[in-house]
PDB file of C-alpha atoms in Angstrom:
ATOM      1  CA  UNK E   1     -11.895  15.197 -27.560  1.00 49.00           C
ATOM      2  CA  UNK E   2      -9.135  16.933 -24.936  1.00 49.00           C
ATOM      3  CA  UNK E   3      -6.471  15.068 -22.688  1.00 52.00           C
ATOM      4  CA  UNK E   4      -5.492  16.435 -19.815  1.00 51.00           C
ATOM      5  CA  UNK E   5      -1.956  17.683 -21.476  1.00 50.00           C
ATOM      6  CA  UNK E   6      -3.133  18.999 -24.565  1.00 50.00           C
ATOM      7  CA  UNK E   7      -5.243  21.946 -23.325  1.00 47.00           C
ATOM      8  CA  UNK E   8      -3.283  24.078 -20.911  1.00 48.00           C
ATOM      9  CA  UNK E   9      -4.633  25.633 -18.086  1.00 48.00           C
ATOM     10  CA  UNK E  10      -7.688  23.805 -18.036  1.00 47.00           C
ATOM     11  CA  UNK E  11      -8.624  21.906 -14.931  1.00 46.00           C
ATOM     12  CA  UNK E  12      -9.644  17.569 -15.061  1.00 45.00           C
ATOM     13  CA  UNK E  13     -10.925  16.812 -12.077  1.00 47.00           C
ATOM     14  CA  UNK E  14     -11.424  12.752 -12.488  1.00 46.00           C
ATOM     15  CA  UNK E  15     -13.357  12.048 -15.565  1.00 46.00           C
ATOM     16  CA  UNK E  16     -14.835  15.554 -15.890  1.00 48.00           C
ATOM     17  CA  UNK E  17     -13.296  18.031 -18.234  1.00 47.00           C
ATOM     18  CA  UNK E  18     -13.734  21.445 -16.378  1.00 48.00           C
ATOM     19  CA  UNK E  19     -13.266  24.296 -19.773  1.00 50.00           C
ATOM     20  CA  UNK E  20     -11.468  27.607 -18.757  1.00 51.00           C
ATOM     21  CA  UNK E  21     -14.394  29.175 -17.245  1.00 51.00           C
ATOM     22  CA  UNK E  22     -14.774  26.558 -14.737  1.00 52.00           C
ATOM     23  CA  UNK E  23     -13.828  28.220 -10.981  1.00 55.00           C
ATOM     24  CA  UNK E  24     -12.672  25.767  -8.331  1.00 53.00           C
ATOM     25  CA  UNK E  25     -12.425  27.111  -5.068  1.00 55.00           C
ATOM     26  CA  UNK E  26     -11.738  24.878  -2.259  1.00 57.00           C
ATOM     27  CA  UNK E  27     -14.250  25.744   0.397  1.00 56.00           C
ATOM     28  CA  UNK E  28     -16.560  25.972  -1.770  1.00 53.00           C
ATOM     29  CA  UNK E  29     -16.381  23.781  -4.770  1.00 54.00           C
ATOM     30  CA  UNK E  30     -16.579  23.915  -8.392  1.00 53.00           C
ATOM     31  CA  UNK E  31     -18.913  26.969  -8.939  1.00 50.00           C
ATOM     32  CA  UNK E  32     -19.455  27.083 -13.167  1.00 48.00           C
ATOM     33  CA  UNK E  33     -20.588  24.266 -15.349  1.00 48.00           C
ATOM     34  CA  UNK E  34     -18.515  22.124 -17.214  1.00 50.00           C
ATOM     35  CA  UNK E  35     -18.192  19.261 -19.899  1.00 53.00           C
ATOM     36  CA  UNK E  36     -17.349  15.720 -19.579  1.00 52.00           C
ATOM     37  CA  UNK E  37     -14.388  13.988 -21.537  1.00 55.00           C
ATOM     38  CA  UNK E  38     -16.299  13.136 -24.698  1.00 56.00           C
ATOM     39  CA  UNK E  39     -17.798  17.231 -25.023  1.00 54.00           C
ATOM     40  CA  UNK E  40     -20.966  16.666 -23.336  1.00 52.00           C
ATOM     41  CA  UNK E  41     -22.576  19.131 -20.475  1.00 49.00           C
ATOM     42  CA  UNK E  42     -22.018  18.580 -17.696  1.00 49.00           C
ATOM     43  CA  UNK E  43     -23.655  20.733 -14.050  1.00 48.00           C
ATOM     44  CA  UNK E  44     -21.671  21.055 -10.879  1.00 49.00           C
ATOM     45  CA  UNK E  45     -22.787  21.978  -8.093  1.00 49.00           C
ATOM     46  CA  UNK E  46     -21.244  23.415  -5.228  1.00 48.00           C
ATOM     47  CA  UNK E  47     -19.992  20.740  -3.406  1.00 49.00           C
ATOM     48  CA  UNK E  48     -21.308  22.534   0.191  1.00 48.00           C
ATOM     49  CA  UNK E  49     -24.147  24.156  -1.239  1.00 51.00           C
ATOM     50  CA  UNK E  50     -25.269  20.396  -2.634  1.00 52.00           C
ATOM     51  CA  UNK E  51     -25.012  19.164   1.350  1.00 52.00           C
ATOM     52  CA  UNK E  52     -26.424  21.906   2.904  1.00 54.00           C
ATOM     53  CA  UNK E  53     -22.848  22.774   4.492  1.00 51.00           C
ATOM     54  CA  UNK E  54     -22.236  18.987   5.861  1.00 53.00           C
ATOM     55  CA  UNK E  55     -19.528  17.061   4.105  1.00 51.00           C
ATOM     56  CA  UNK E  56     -19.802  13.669   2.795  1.00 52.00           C
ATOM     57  CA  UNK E  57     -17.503  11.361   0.917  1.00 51.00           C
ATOM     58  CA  UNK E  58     -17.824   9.403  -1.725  1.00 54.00           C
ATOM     59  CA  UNK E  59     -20.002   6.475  -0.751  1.00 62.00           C
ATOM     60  CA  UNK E  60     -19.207   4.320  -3.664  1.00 69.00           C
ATOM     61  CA  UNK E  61     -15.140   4.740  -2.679  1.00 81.00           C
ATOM     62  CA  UNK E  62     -15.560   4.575   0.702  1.00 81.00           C
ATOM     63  CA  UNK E  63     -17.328   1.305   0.743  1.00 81.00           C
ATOM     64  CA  UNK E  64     -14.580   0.447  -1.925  1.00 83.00           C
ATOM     65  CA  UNK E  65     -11.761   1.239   0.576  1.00 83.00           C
ATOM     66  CA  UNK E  66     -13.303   0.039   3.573  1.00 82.00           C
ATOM     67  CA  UNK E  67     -13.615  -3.450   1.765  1.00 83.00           C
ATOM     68  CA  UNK E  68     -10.279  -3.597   0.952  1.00 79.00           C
ATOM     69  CA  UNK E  69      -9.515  -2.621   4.900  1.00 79.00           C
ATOM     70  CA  UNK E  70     -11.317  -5.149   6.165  1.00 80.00           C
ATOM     71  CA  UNK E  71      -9.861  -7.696   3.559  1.00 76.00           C
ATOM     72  CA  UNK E  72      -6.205  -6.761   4.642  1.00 73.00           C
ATOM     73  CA  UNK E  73      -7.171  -6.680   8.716  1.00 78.00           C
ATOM     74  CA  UNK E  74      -5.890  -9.869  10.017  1.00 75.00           C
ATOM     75  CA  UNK E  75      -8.149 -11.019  12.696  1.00 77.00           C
ATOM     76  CA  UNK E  76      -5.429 -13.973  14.146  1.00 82.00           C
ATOM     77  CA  UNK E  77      -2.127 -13.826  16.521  1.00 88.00           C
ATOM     78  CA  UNK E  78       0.759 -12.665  14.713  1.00 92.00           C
ATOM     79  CA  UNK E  79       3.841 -15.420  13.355  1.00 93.00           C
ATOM     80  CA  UNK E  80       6.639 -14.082  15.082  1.00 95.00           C
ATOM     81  CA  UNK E  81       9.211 -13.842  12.197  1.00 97.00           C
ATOM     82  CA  UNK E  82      13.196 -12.969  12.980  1.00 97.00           C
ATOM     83  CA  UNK E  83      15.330 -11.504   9.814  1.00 97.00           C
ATOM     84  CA  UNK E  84      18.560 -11.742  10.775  1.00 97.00           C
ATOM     85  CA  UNK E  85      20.291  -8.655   8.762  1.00 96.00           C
ATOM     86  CA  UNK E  86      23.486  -6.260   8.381  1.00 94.00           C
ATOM     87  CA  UNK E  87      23.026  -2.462   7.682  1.00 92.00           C
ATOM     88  CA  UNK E  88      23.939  -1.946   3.867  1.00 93.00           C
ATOM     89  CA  UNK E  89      22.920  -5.170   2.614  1.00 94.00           C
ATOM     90  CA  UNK E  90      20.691  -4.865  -0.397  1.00 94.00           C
ATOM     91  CA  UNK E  91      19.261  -8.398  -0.557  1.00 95.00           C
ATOM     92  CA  UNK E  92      18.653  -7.591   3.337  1.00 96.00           C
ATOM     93  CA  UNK E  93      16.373  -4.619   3.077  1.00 96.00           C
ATOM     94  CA  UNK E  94      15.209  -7.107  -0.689  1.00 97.00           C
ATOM     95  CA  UNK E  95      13.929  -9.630   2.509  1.00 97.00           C
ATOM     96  CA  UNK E  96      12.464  -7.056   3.791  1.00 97.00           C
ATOM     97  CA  UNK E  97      10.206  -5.942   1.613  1.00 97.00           C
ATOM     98  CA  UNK E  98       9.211  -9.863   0.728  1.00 97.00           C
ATOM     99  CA  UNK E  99       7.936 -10.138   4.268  1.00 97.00           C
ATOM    100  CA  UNK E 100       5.993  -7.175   4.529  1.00 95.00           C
ATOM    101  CA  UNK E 101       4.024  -8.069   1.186  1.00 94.00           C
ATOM    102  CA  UNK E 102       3.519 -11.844   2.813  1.00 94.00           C
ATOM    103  CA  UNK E 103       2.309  -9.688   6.195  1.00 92.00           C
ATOM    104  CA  UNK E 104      -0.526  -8.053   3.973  1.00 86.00           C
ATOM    105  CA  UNK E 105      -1.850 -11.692   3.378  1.00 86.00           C
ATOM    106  CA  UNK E 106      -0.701 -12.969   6.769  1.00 89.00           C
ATOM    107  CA  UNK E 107      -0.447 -11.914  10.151  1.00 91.00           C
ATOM    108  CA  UNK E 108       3.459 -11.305  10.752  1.00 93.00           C
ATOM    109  CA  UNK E 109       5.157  -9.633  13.955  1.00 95.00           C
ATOM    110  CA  UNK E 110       8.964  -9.081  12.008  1.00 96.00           C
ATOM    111  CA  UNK E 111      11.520  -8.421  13.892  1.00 97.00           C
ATOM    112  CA  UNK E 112      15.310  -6.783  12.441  1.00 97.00           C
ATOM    113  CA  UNK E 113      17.933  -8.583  14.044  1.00 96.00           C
ATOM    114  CA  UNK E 114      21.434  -6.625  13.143  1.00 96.00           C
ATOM    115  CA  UNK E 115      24.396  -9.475  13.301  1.00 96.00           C
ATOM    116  CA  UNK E 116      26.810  -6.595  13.885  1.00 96.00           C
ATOM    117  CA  UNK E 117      25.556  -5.880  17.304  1.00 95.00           C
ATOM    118  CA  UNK E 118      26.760  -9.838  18.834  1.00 95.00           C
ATOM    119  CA  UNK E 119      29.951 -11.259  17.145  1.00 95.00           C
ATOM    120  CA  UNK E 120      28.626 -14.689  18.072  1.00 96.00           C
ATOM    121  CA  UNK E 121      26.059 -14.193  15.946  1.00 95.00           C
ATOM    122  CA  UNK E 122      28.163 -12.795  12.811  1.00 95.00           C
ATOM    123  CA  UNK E 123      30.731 -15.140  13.004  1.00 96.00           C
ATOM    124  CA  UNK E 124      27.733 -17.676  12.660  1.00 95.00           C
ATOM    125  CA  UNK E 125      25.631 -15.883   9.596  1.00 95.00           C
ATOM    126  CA  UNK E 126      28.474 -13.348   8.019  1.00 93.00           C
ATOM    127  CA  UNK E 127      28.090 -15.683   4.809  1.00 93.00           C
ATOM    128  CA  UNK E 128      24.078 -16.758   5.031  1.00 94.00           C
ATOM    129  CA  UNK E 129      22.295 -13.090   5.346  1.00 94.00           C
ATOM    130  CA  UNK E 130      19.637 -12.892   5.006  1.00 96.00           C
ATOM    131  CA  UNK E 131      18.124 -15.325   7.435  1.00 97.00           C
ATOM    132  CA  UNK E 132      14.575 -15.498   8.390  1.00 97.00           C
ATOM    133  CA  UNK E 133      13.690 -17.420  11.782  1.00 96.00           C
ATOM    134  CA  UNK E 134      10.033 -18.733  12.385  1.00 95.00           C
ATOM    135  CA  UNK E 135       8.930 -21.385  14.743  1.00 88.00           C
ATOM    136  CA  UNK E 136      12.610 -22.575  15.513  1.00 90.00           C
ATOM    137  CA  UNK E 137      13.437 -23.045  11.459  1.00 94.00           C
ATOM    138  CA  UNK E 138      15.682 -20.586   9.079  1.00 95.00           C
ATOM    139  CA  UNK E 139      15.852 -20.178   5.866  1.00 96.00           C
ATOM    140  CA  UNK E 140      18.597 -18.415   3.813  1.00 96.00           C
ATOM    141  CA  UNK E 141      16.232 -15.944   1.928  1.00 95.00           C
ATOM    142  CA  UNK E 142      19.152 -14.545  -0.667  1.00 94.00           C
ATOM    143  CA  UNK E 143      16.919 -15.726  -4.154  1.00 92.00           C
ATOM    144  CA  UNK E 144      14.162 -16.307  -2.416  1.00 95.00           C
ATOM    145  CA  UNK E 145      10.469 -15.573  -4.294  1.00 96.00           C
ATOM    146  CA  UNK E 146       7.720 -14.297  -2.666  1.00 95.00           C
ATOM    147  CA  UNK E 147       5.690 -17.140  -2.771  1.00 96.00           C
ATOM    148  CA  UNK E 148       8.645 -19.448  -1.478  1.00 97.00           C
ATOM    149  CA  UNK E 149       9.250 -17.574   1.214  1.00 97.00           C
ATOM    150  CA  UNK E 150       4.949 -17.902   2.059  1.00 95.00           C
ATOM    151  CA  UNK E 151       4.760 -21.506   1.772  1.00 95.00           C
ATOM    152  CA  UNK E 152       8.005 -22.048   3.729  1.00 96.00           C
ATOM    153  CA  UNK E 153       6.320 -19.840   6.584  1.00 95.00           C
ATOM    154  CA  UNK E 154       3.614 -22.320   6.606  1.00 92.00           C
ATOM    155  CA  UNK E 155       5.299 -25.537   7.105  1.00 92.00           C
ATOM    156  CA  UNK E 156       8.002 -23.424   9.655  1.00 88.00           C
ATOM    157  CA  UNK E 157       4.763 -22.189  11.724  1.00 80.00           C
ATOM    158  CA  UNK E 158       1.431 -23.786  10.576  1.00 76.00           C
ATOM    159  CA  UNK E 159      -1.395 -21.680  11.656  1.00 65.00           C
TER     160      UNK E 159
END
């Protein structure tokens, strides 16, 4: 049985092992037969000449991914969210990141707020960055978990 490292110059295009005589050429295809992983034979067809010229994708992929799109597309008003920040600050751009993975489970409109811009505002949270604002409520997010940082968006802005 071959891995894709141990035979050089060989081509493995998903879970088909393509041998040395294999030709790939983009417009048209794979043109020669193959093998699969475990050694057995394997045709290929052109993949034009199989569709009569018209491309199609992978069904089985495409329904895959279009599931997962439809999943993730959040049908509700965004929670306006405020992270009050400073440029340079790791556990800022660490914030960050936390709120964009909670915005792939729930609608969030996040807004950067730099507290360099208005001394008001960095003589007030110098020592708390970062702060996240929602429905009239911070919290200091420095430490904060994911799933803290969910539930606390909850009880700030209940949907």
């Amino acid at each position: 049985m071959h891995r894709t490292g141990q035979v050089p110059g060989d081509v493995c295009i998903a879970r088909t092992f393509l041998g040395p005589t294999a030709v790939h050429q983009p417009d048209r295809g794979i043109l020669e037969a193959g093998g699969d992983l475990g050694g057995r034979q394997k045709h290929l067809r052109s993949y034009k000449a199989a569709h009569d010229g018209k491309i199609y994708g992978m069904r089985g992929n495409l329904r895959r991914g279009l599931a997962l799109v439809r999943k993730r597309t959040h049908r509700g008003a965004p929670l306006a969210v405020t992270l009050l920040e400073k440029a340079q600050c790791g556990l800022c751009a660490e914030a960050h990141r936390q709120l964009r993975r909670i915005s792939l489970d729930r609608p969030l409109a996040i807004e950067r707020l730099d507290i360099t811009a208005d001394p008001a505002l960095f003589d007030r949270y110098a020592l708390r960055i970062p702060v996240i604002r929602a429905g009239g409520a911070e919290l200091d997010a420095a430490g904060q978990t994911d799933a803290t940082i969910a539930r606390w968006l909850l009880k700030a802005a209940p949907e």
